[in-house]
mmCIF file of C-alpha atoms and ligand atoms in Angstrom:
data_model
loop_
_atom_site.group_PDB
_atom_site.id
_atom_site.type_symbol
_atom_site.label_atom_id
_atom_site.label_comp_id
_atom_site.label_asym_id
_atom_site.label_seq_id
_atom_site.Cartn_x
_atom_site.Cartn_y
_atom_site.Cartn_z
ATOM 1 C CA UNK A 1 2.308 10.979 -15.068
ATOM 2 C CA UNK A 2 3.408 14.081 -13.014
ATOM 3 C CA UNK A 3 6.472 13.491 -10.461
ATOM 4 C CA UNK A 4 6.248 11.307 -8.010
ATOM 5 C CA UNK A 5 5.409 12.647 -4.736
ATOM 6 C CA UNK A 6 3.628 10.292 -2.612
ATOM 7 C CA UNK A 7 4.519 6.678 -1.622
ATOM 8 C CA UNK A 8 1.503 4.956 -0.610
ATOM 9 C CA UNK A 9 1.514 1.691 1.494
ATOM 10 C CA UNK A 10 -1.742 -1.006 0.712
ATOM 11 C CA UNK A 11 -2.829 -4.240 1.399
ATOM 12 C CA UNK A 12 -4.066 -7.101 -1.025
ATOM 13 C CA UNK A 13 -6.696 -7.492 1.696
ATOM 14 C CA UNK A 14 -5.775 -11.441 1.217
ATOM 15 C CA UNK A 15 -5.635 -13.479 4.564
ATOM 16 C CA UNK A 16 -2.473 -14.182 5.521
ATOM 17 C CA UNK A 17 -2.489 -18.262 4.382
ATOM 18 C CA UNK A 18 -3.031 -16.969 0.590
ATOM 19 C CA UNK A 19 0.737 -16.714 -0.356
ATOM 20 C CA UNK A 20 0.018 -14.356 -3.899
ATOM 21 C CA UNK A 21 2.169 -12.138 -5.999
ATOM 22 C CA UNK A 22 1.976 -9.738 -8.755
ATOM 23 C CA UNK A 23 0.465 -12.160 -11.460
ATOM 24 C CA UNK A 24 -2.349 -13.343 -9.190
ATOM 25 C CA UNK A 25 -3.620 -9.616 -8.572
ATOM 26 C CA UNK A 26 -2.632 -8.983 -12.090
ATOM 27 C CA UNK A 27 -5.329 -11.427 -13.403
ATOM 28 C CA UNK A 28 -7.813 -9.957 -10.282
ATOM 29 C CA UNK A 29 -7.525 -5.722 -11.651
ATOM 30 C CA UNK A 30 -7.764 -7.177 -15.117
ATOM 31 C CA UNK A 31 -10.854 -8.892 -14.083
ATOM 32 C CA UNK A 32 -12.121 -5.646 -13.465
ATOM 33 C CA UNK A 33 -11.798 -4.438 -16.481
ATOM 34 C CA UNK A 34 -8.155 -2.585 -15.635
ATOM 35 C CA UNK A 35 -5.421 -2.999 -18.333
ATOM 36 C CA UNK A 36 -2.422 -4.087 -15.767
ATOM 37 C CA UNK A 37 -2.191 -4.584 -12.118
ATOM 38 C CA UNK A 38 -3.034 -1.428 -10.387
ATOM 39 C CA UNK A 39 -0.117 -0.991 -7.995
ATOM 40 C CA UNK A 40 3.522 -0.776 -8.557
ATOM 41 C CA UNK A 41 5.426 -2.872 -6.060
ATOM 42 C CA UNK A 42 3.844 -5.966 -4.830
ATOM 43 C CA UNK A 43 5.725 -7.928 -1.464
ATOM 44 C CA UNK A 44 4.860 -11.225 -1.011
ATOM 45 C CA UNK A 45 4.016 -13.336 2.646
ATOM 46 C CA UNK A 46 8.111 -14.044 2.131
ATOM 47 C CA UNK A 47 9.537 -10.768 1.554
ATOM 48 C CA UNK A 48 10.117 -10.779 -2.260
ATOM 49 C CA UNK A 49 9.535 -7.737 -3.702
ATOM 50 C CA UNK A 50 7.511 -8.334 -7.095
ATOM 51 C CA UNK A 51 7.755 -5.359 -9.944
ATOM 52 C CA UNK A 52 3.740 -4.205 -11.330
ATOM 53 C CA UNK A 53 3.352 -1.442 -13.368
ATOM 54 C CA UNK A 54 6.732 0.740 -14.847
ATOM 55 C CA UNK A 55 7.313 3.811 -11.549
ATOM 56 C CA UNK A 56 6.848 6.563 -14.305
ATOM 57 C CA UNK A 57 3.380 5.128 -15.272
ATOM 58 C CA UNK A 58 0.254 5.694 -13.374
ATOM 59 C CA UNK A 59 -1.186 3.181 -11.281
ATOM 60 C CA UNK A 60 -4.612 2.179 -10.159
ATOM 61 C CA UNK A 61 -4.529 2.202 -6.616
ATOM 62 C CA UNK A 62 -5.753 5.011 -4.944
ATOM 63 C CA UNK A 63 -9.363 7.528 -5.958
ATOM 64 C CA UNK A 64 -7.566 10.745 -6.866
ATOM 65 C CA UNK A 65 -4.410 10.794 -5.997
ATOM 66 C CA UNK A 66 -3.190 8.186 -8.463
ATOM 67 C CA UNK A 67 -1.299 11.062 -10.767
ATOM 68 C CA UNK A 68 2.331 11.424 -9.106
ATOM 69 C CA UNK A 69 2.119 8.487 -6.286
ATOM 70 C CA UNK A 70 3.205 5.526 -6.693
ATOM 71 C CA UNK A 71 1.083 2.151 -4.861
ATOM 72 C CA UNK A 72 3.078 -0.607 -2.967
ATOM 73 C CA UNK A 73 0.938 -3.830 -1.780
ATOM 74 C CA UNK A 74 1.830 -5.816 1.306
ATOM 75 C CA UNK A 75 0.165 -9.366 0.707
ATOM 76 C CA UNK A 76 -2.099 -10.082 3.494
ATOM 77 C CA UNK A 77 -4.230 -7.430 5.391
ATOM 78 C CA UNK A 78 -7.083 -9.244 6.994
ATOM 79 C CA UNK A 79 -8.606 -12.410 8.525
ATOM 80 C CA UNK A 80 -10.007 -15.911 7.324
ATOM 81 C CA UNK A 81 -12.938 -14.015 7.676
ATOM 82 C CA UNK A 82 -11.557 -11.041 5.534
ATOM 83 C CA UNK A 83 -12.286 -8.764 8.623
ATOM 84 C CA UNK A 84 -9.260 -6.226 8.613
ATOM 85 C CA UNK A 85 -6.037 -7.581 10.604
ATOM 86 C CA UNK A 86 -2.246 -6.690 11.113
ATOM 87 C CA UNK A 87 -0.568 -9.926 9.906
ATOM 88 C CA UNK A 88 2.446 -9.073 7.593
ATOM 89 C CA UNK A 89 5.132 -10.825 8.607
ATOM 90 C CA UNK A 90 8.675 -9.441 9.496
ATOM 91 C CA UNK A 91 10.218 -10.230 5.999
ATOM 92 C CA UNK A 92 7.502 -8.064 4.512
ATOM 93 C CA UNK A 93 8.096 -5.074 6.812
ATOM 94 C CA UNK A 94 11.985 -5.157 6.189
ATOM 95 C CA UNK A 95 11.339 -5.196 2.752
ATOM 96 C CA UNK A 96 8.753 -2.229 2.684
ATOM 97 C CA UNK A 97 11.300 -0.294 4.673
ATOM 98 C CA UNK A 98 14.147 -1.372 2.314
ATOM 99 C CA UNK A 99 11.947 -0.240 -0.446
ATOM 100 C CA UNK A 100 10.692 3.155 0.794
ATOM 101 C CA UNK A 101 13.911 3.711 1.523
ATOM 102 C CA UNK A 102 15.308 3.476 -2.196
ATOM 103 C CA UNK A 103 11.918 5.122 -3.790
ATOM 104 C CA UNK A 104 12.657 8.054 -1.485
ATOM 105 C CA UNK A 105 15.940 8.549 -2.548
ATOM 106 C CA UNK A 106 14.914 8.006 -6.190
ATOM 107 C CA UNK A 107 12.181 10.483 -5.611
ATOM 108 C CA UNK A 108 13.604 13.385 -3.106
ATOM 109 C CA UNK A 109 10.920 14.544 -0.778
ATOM 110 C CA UNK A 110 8.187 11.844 -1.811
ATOM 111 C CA UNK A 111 5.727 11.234 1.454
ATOM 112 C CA UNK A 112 5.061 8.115 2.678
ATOM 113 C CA UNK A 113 1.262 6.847 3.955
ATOM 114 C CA UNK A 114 -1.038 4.565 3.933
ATOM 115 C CA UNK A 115 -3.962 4.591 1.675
ATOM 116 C CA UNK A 116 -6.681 4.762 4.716
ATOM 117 C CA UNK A 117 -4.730 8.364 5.322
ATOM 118 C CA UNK A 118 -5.754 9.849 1.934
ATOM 119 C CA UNK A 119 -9.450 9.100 2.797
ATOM 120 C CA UNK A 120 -11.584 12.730 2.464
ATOM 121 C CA UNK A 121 -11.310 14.819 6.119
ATOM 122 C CA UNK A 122 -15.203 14.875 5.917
ATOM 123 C CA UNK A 123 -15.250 17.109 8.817
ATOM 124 C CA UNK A 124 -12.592 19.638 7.797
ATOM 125 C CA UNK A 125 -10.552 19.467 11.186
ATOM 126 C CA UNK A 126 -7.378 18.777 9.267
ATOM 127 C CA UNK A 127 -7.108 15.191 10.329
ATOM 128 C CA UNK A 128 -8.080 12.040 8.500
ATOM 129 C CA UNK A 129 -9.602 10.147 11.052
ATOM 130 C CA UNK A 130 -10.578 6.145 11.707
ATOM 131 C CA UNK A 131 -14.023 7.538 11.364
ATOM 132 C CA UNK A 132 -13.420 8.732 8.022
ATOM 133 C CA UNK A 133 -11.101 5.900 6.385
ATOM 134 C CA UNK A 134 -12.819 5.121 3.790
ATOM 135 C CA UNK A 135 -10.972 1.543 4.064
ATOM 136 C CA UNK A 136 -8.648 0.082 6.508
ATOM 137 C CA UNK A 137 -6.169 -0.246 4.398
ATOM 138 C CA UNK A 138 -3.505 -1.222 4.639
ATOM 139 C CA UNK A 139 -4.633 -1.664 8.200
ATOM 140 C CA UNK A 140 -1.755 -0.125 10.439
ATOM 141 C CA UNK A 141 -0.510 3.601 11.145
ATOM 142 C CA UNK A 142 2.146 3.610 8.569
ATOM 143 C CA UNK A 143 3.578 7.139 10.092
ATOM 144 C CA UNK A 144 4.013 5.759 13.534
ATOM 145 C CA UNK A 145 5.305 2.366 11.995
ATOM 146 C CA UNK A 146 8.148 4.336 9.261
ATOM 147 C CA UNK A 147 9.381 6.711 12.067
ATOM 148 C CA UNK A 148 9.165 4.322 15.246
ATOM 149 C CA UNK A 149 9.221 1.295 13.736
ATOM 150 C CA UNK A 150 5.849 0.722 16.288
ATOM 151 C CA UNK A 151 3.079 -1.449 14.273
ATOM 152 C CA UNK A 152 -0.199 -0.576 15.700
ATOM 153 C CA UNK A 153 -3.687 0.172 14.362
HETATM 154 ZN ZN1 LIG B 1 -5.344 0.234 -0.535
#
Protein backbone atom coordinates (compact mmCIF):
# COMPACT_ATOMS: atom_id res chain seq x y z
CA UNK A 1 0.00 0.00 0.00
CA UNK A 2 1.29 3.59 -0.70
CA UNK A 3 1.92 5.89 2.55
CA UNK A 4 -0.54 6.62 4.61
CA UNK A 5 -2.11 9.87 4.15
CA UNK A 6 -5.60 9.96 5.17
CA UNK A 7 -7.24 8.92 8.50
CA UNK A 8 -10.74 8.24 7.92
CA UNK A 9 -13.39 8.13 10.75
CA UNK A 10 -16.66 5.41 10.11
CA UNK A 11 -19.37 3.97 11.75
CA UNK A 12 -20.46 0.19 12.09
CA UNK A 13 -23.88 1.71 11.40
CA UNK A 14 -24.94 -0.71 14.52
CA UNK A 15 -27.51 0.90 17.00
CA UNK A 16 -26.08 1.86 19.91
CA UNK A 17 -27.54 -1.34 22.28
CA UNK A 18 -25.40 -3.79 19.88
CA UNK A 19 -22.11 -3.73 21.97
CA UNK A 20 -19.70 -5.43 18.82
CA UNK A 21 -16.02 -5.51 18.15
CA UNK A 22 -13.61 -6.45 15.57
CA UNK A 23 -14.53 -10.26 15.34
CA UNK A 24 -18.25 -9.59 14.92
CA UNK A 25 -17.63 -7.25 11.76
CA UNK A 26 -14.86 -9.57 10.92
CA UNK A 27 -17.34 -12.48 10.33
CA UNK A 28 -19.94 -9.59 8.62
CA UNK A 29 -16.96 -8.29 5.56
CA UNK A 30 -16.12 -11.95 5.31
CA UNK A 31 -19.69 -12.63 4.68
CA UNK A 32 -19.30 -10.55 1.84
CA UNK A 33 -16.97 -12.27 0.33
CA UNK A 34 -13.88 -9.90 1.82
CA UNK A 35 -10.79 -11.82 3.12
CA UNK A 36 -10.46 -9.80 6.66
CA UNK A 37 -12.36 -7.07 8.27
CA UNK A 38 -12.26 -4.06 6.12
CA UNK A 39 -11.16 -1.35 8.54
CA UNK A 40 -8.18 -1.03 10.68
CA UNK A 41 -9.10 0.18 14.14
CA UNK A 42 -12.36 -0.83 15.52
CA UNK A 43 -13.67 1.15 19.13
CA UNK A 44 -16.14 -0.47 20.89
CA UNK A 45 -19.60 1.17 22.86
CA UNK A 46 -16.77 1.11 25.94
CA UNK A 47 -13.85 2.72 24.54
CA UNK A 48 -11.54 -0.28 23.77
CA UNK A 49 -9.74 0.14 20.90
CA UNK A 50 -9.79 -3.32 18.89
CA UNK A 51 -6.73 -3.93 16.19
CA UNK A 52 -8.33 -5.14 12.27
CA UNK A 53 -6.23 -5.33 9.54
CA UNK A 54 -2.01 -4.71 9.91
CA UNK A 55 -1.72 -0.22 9.26
CA UNK A 56 0.68 -1.01 6.26
CA UNK A 57 -2.02 -3.22 4.58
CA UNK A 58 -4.92 -1.93 2.66
CA UNK A 59 -8.23 -1.89 4.01
CA UNK A 60 -11.72 -2.16 2.71
CA UNK A 61 -13.41 0.74 3.83
CA UNK A 62 -13.73 3.44 1.64
CA UNK A 63 -14.56 3.36 -2.80
CA UNK A 64 -11.24 4.73 -4.01
CA UNK A 65 -9.40 6.04 -1.64
CA UNK A 66 -8.59 2.81 0.17
CA UNK A 67 -4.67 2.88 -1.18
CA UNK A 68 -2.73 5.09 1.55
CA UNK A 69 -5.73 5.71 4.23
CA UNK A 70 -6.22 3.93 6.82
CA UNK A 71 -10.31 3.16 8.21
CA UNK A 72 -11.19 3.52 11.98
CA UNK A 73 -14.90 2.31 13.05
CA UNK A 74 -16.78 3.87 15.93
CA UNK A 75 -19.42 1.11 17.00
CA UNK A 76 -22.78 2.56 16.80
CA UNK A 77 -23.93 5.19 14.16
CA UNK A 78 -27.66 4.96 13.94
CA UNK A 79 -31.07 4.17 15.49
CA UNK A 80 -33.20 0.99 16.52
CA UNK A 81 -34.53 1.80 13.37
CA UNK A 82 -31.01 1.97 11.66
CA UNK A 83 -31.94 5.60 10.59
CA UNK A 84 -28.53 7.56 10.94
CA UNK A 85 -27.89 9.00 14.64
CA UNK A 86 -25.00 10.60 16.77
CA UNK A 87 -24.80 8.13 19.70
CA UNK A 88 -21.08 7.27 20.46
CA UNK A 89 -20.53 7.61 23.76
CA UNK A 90 -17.76 9.74 25.50
CA UNK A 91 -15.31 6.75 26.00
CA UNK A 92 -15.44 6.25 22.26
CA UNK A 93 -14.68 9.88 21.37
CA UNK A 94 -11.64 10.04 23.86
CA UNK A 95 -10.41 7.11 22.40
CA UNK A 96 -10.76 8.24 18.64
CA UNK A 97 -8.97 11.39 19.68
CA UNK A 98 -6.30 9.39 21.61
CA UNK A 99 -5.94 7.38 18.52
CA UNK A 100 -5.78 10.05 15.77
CA UNK A 101 -3.57 11.53 17.81
CA UNK A 102 -0.84 8.64 17.77
CA UNK A 103 -1.65 7.64 13.88
CA UNK A 104 -0.82 11.27 13.13
CA UNK A 105 2.29 11.28 14.69
CA UNK A 106 3.11 7.84 13.25
CA UNK A 107 2.09 9.19 9.92
CA UNK A 108 3.29 13.09 9.71
CA UNK A 109 0.79 15.14 7.83
CA UNK A 110 -1.98 12.31 7.47
CA UNK A 111 -5.66 14.17 7.21
CA UNK A 112 -8.28 13.31 9.22
CA UNK A 113 -12.25 12.95 7.89
CA UNK A 114 -15.01 11.25 7.85
CA UNK A 115 -15.96 8.90 5.16
CA UNK A 116 -19.32 10.97 4.14
CA UNK A 117 -16.46 13.81 3.24
CA UNK A 118 -14.77 11.70 0.51
CA UNK A 119 -18.20 11.32 -1.23
CA UNK A 120 -17.77 12.68 -5.20
CA UNK A 121 -18.36 16.85 -5.29
CA UNK A 122 -21.01 16.01 -8.03
CA UNK A 123 -21.38 19.60 -8.66
CA UNK A 124 -17.73 20.66 -8.87
CA UNK A 125 -18.04 23.68 -6.33
CA UNK A 126 -15.17 22.32 -4.31
CA UNK A 127 -17.27 21.24 -1.40
CA UNK A 128 -18.61 17.83 -0.52
CA UNK A 129 -21.90 18.57 0.50
CA UNK A 130 -24.90 16.70 2.72
CA UNK A 131 -26.50 16.57 -0.65
CA UNK A 132 -23.82 14.63 -2.06
CA UNK A 133 -22.74 12.15 0.90
CA UNK A 134 -23.06 9.30 -0.54
CA UNK A 135 -23.65 7.87 3.19
CA UNK A 136 -23.93 9.46 6.49
CA UNK A 137 -21.27 8.02 7.74
CA UNK A 138 -19.98 8.16 10.27
CA UNK A 139 -22.77 10.60 10.89
CA UNK A 140 -21.07 13.79 12.50
CA UNK A 141 -18.70 16.66 11.07
CA UNK A 142 -15.51 15.06 12.07
CA UNK A 143 -13.51 18.51 11.14
CA UNK A 144 -15.59 20.62 13.42
CA UNK A 145 -15.58 17.72 16.09
CA UNK A 146 -11.22 17.11 15.86
CA UNK A 147 -10.56 20.93 15.96
CA UNK A 148 -13.48 22.14 18.39
CA UNK A 149 -14.18 19.25 19.99
CA UNK A 150 -18.14 20.39 18.87
CA UNK A 151 -20.19 17.04 17.83
CA UNK A 152 -22.80 18.09 15.47
CA UNK A 153 -24.26 16.79 12.20
ZN1 LIG B 1 -17.99 4.43 6.46
Amino acid sequence: MKPVKLLVVHCSATPANRDIGVAEIRTMHKAKGWRDVGYHYVIRRDGTVEKGRADNVMGAHVTGHNDGSLGICLVGGVKPDLKAEINFTPAQFAALRELLTRLQTKFPGSRICGHRDLSPDRNGDGVVSPGEWVKECPTFNVDLWWSQGKVQR
